[in-house]
Coordinates of C-alpha atoms and ligand atoms in Angstrom, one line a residue:
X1 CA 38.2 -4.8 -3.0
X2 CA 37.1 -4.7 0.8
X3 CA 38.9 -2.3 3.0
X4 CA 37.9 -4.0 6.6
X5 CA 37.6 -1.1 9.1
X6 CA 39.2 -1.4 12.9
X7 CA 36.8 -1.6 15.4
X8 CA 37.9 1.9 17.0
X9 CA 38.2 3.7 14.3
X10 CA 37.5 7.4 14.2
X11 CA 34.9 9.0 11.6
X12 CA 38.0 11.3 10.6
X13 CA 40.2 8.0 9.5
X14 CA 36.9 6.4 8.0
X15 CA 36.2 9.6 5.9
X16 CA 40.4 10.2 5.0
X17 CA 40.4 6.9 3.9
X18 CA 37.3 7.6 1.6
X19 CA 38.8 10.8 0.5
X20 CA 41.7 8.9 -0.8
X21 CA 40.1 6.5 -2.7
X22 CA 38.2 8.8 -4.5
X23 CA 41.1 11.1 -5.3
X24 CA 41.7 8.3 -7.5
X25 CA 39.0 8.3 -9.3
X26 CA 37.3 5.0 -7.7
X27 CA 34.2 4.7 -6.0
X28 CA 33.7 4.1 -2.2
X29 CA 30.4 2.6 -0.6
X30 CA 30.8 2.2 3.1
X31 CA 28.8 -0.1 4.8
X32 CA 28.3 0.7 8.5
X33 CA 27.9 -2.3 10.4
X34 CA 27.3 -2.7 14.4
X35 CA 30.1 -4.8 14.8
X36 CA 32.8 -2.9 12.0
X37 CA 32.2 -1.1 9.4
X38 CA 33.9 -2.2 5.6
X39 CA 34.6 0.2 2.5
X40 CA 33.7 -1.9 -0.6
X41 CA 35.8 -0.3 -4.1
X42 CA 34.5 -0.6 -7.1
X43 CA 36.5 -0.1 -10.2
X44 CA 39.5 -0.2 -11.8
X45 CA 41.3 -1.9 -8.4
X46 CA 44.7 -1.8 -9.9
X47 CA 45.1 1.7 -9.1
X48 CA 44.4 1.1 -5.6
X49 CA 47.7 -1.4 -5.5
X50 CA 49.6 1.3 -5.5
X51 CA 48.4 2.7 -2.4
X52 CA 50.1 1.4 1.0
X53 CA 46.1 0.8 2.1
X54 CA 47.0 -1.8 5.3
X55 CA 49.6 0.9 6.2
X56 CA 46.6 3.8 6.9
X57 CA 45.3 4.7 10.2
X58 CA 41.7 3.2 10.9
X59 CA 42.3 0.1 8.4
X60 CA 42.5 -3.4 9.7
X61 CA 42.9 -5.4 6.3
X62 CA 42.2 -5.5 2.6
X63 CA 40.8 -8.2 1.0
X64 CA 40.3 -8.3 -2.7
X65 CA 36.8 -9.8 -4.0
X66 CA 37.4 -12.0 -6.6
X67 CA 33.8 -12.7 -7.9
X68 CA 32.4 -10.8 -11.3
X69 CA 30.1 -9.5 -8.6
X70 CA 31.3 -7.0 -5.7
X71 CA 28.4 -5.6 -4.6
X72 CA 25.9 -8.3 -4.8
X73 CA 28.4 -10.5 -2.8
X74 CA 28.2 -11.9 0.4
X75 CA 32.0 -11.1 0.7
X76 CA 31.0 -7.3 0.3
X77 CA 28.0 -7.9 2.3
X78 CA 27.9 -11.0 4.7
X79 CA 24.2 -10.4 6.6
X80 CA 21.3 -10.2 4.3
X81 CA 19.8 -7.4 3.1
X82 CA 16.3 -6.5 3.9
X83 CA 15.1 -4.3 1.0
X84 CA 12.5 -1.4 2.9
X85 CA 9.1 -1.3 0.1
X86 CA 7.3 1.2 2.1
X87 CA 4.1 0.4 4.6
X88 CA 7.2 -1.1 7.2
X89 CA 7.2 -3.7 5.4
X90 CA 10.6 -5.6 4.4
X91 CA 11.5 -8.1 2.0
X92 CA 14.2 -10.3 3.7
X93 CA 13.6 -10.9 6.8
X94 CA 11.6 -13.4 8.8
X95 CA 8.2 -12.3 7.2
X96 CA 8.0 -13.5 3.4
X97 CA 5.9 -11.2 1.5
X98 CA 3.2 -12.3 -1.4
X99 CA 3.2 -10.2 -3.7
X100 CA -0.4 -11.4 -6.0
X101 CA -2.5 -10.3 -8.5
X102 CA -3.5 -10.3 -12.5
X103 CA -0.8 -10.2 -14.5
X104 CA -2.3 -7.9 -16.9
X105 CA -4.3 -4.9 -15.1
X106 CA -7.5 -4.9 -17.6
X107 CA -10.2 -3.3 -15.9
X108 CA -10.5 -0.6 -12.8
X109 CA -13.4 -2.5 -10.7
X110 CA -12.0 -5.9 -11.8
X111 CA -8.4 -4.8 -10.4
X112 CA -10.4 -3.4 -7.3
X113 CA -12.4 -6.1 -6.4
X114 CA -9.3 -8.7 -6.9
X115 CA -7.2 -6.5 -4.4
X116 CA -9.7 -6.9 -1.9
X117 CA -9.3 -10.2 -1.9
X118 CA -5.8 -11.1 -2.0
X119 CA -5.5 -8.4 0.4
X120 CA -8.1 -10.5 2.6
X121 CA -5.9 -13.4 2.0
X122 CA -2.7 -12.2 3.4
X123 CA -0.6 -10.5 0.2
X124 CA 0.7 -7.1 0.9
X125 CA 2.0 -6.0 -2.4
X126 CA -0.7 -6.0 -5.9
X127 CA 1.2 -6.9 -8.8
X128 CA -0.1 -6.4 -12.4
X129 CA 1.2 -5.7 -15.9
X130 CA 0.3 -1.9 -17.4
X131 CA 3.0 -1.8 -19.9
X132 CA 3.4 -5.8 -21.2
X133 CA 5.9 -8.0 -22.9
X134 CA 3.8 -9.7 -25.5
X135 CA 5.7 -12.4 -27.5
X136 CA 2.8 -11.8 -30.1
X137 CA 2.8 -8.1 -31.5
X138 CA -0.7 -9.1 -31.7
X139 CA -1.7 -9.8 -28.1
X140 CA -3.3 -7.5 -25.7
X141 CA -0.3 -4.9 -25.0
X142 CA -1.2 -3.2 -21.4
X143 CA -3.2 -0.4 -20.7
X144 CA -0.2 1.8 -20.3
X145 CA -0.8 4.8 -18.1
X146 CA -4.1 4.0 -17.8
X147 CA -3.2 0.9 -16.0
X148 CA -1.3 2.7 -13.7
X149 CA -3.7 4.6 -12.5
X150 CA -6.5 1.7 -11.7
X151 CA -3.1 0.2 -9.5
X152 CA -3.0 3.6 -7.8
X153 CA -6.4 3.8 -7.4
X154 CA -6.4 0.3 -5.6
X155 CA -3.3 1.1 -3.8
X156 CA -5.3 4.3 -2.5
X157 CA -8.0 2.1 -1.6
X158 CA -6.8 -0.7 0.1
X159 CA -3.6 0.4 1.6
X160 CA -1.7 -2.8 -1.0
X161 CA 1.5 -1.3 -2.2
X162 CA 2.1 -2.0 -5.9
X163 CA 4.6 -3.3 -8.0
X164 CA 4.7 -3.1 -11.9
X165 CA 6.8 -4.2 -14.8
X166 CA 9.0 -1.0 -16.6
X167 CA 10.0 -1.8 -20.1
X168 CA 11.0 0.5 -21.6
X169 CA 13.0 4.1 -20.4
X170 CA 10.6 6.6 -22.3
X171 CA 8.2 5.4 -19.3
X172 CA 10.6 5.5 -16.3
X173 CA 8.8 8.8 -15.0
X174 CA 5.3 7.6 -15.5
X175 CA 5.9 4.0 -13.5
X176 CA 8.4 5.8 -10.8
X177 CA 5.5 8.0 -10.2
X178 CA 3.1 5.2 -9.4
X179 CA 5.1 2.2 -8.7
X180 CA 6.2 1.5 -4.6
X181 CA 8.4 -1.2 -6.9
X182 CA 10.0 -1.2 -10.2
X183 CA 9.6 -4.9 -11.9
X184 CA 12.1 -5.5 -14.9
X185 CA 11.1 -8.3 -16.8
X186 CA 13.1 -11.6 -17.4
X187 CA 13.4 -10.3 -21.3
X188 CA 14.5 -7.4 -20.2
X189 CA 17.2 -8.6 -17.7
X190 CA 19.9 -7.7 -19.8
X191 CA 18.8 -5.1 -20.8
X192 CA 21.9 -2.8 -19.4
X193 CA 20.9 0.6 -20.3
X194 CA 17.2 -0.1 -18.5
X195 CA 19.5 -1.4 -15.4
X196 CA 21.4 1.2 -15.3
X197 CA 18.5 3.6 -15.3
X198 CA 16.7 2.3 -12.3
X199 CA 20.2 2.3 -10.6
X200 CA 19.8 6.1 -10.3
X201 CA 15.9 5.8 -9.0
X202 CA 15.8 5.1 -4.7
X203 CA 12.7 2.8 -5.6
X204 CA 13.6 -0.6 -5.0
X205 CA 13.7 -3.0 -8.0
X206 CA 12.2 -6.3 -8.4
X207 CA 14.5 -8.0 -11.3
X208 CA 13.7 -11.1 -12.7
X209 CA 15.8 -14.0 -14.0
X210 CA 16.0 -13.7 -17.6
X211 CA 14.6 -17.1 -19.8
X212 CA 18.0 -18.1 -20.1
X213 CA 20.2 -16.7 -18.0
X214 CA 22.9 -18.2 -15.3
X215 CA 23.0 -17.6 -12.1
X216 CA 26.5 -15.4 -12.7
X217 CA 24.7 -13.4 -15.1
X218 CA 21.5 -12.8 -13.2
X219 CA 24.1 -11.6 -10.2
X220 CA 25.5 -9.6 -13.1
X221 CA 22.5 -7.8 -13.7
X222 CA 21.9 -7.1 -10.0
X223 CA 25.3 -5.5 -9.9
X224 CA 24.6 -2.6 -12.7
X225 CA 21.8 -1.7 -10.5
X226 CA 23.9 -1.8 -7.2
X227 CA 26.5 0.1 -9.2
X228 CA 24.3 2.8 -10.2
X229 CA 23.3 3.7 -6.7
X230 CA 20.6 2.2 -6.2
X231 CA 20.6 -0.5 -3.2
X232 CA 17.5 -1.9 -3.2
X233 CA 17.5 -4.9 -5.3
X234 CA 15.1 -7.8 -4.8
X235 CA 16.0 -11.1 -7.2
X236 CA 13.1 -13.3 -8.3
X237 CA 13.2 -16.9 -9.6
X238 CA 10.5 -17.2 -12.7
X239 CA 11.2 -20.3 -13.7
X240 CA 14.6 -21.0 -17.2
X241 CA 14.0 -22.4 -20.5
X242 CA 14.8 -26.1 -20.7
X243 CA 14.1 -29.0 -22.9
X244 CA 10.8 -29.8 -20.8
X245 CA 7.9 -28.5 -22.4
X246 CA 5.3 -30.3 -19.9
X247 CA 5.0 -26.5 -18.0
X248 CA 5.8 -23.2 -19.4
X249 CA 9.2 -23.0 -17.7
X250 CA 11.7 -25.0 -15.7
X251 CA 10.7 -23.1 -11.7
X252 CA 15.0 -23.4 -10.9
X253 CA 14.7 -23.8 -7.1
X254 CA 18.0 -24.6 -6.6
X255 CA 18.5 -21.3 -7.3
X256 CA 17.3 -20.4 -3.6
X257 CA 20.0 -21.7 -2.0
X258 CA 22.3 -21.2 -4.6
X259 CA 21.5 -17.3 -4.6
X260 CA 21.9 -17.4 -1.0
X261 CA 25.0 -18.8 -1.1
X262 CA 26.3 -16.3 -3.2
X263 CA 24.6 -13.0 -2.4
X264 CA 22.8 -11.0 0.7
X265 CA 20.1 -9.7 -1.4
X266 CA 16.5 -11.3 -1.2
X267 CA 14.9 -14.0 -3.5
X268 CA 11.1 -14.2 -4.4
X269 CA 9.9 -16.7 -6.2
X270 CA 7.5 -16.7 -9.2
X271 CA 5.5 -20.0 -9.5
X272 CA 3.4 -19.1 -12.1
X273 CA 5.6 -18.3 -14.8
X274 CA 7.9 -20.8 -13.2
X275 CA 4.9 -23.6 -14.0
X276 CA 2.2 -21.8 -16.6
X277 CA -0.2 -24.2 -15.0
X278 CA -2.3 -23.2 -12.1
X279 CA -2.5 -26.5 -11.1
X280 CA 0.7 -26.7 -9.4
X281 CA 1.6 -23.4 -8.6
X282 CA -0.1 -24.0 -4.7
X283 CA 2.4 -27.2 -4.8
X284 CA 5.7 -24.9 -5.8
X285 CA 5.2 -22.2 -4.0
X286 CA 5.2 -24.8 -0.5
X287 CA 8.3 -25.8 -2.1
X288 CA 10.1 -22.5 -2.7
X289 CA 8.9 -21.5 1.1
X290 CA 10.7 -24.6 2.5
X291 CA 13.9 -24.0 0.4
X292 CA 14.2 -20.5 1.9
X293 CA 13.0 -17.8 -0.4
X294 CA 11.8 -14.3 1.1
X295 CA 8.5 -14.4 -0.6
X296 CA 6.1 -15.3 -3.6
X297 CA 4.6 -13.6 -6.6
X298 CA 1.6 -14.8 -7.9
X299 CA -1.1 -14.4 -10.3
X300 CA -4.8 -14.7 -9.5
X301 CA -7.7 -13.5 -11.8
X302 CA -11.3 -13.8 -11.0
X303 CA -12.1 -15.2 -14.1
X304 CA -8.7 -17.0 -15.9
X305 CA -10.6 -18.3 -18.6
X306 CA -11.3 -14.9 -19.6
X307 CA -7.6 -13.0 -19.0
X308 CA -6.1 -10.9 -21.0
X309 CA -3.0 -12.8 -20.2
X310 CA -1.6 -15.7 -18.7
X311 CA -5.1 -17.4 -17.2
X312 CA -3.5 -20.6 -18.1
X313 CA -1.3 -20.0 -14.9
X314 CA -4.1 -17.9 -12.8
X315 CA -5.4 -18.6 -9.8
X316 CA -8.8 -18.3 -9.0
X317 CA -9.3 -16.0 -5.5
X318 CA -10.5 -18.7 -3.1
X319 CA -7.6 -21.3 -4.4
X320 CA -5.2 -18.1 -4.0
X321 CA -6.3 -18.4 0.0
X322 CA -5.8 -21.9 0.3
X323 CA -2.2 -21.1 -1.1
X324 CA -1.7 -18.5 2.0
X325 CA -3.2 -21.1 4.5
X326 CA -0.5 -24.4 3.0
X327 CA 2.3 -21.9 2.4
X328 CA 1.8 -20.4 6.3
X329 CA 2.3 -23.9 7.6
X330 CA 5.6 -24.4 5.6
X331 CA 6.8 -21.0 7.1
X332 CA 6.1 -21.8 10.5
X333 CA 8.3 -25.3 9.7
X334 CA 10.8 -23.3 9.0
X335 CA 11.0 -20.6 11.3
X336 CA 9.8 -17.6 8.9
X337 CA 6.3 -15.7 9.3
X338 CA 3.9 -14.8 6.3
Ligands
PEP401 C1 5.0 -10.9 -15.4 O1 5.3 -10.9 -14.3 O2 3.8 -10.8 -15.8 C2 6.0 -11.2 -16.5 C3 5.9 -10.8 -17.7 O3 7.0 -11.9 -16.0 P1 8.4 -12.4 -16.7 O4 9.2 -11.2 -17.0 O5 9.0 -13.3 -15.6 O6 8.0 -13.3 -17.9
MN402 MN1 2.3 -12.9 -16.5

């Protein structure tokens, strides 16, 4: 439920009217805005009904949200939100953000050298895996802590923030402590007691579409976190499961404008899971730029043949530049920076 706020209202009515709802037991969020400010409810809204709400000093209307969703909404929250990751940088708004590098960290001068150069080419954020989910219990499994520390290091070093996949909550102090972004995996998308984990962490969360989830459920998923406190929720497209199996996954770019039709929070797309062929990642990630989405994530390895993981879908430095020089071109068409 929305409680719309009058224009004049006083800070006394805004915070009686908060008072209230918490008195029964339900949870405020206001949302200042320049022009009015709203109160969104979550919880058990029935209990509000009885509660002459419209009749209260300071309140203009209530409007009940009818989507699964309430605080992922565009009814909750009709501008976008432009999620703050440190370095004044901001994911959603005019400036798309690349966010590149291995997908496995594997070695400290490798990871060093290959921030350098996507730094050089324009990404702002170093990705890479430390803790990885491995279809094979048999595949290279992440350097764990270790890992962390070389994407420190070359944070420390090149001024690159970093973001990195948490799996699991036994490491949630170890990646908060190094991580400017928390990455939850698509496996791990539904993973509710993870979600609701990093809803209590003030790092902003980078959460993935699972294999094989909707677009309801992915907004779902976004929601425990928003529920949990945590505002700072970035979506990424990584490509769904369909019955293609040309490339690795299905990259779902209607869900650009389909997100954005439906929530204010950002979308980034993932063209390398999305394909799991290098070849055309350059090619999607022009595409997802024109259809709108608030920035990329993409692997590059100096050597692909030789990853730990996922060369298959690696770029090679040099082709990771051209990338940065097409996509800057389809930004400028479309009235965003990168
Ligand atoms: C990754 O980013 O390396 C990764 C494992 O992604 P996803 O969860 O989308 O498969
Ligand atoms: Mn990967």
């Amino acid at each position: 439920m929305i409680i719309v706020i009058k224009p004049k209202a006083t800070k006394e009515q805004i915070d009686h009217i908060m008072e209230k709802v918490k008195g029964l037991g339900l949870k405020p969020w206001l949302s200042e805005g320049v022009e009015r400010s709203i109160i969104g409810v979550i919880g058990e809204e029935d209990k509000l009904r009885v509660v002459p709400l419209e009749g209260m000093a300071g309140v203009e209307k209530v409007i009940p949200i009818l989507k699964p969703f309430k605080l992922a909404s565009l009814d909750y929250r009709s501008v976008p939100t432009k999620v703050d990751i440190g370095n004044g940088l901001k994911v959603g708004g005019d400036r798309l953000i690349v966010m590149a590098g291995p997908c496995s960290v594997e070695t400290k001068e490798g990871l060093l050298d290959l921030a350098r150069k996507v730094k050089k080419a324009g990404a702002t954020v170093l990705r890479g895996g430390a803790f990885k989910p491995r279809t094979s219990p048999y595949a290279f499994q992440g350097l764990g802590e270790e890992g962390l520390e070389y994407l420190a290091e070359a944070r420390d070093k090149t001024g690159l923030l970093i973001i990195t996949e948490l799996m699991d909550i036994r490491t949630i102090g170890k990646v908060l402590e190094y991580a400017d972004i928390i990455q939850i995996g698509a496996r791990n998308m539904q993973n509710f007691d993870l979600l609701k984990e990093v809803g209590k962490t003030r790092k902003p969360v980078f959460l993935k579409r699972g294999i094989a989830s909707t677009l309801k459920e992915f907004l779902m998923s976004a929601e425990y976190v928003l529920s949990g406190g945590n505002p700072d929720v970035i979506l990424c497209e990584r490509g769904i499961r369909t019955f293609e199996t040309f490339t690795r996954n299905t990259l779902d770019l209607n869900a650009v404008p389909a997100l954005k039709s439906l929530t204010h929070l950002p979308v980034v797309v993932d063209p390398s899971h999305g394909t799991g062929r290098w070849g055309m990642v350059t090619a999607m990630s022009r595409a997802a730029v024109a259809a709108g989405c608030d920035g990329l994530m993409v692997e590059v390895h100096p050597n692909p043949e030789e990853a730990y993981s996922d060369g298959d879908q690696s770029l090679l430095p040099e082709k990771f530049e051209n990338l940065m020089k097409e996509c800057r071109k389809v930004a400028e068409a479309v009235g965003r920076t990168m």
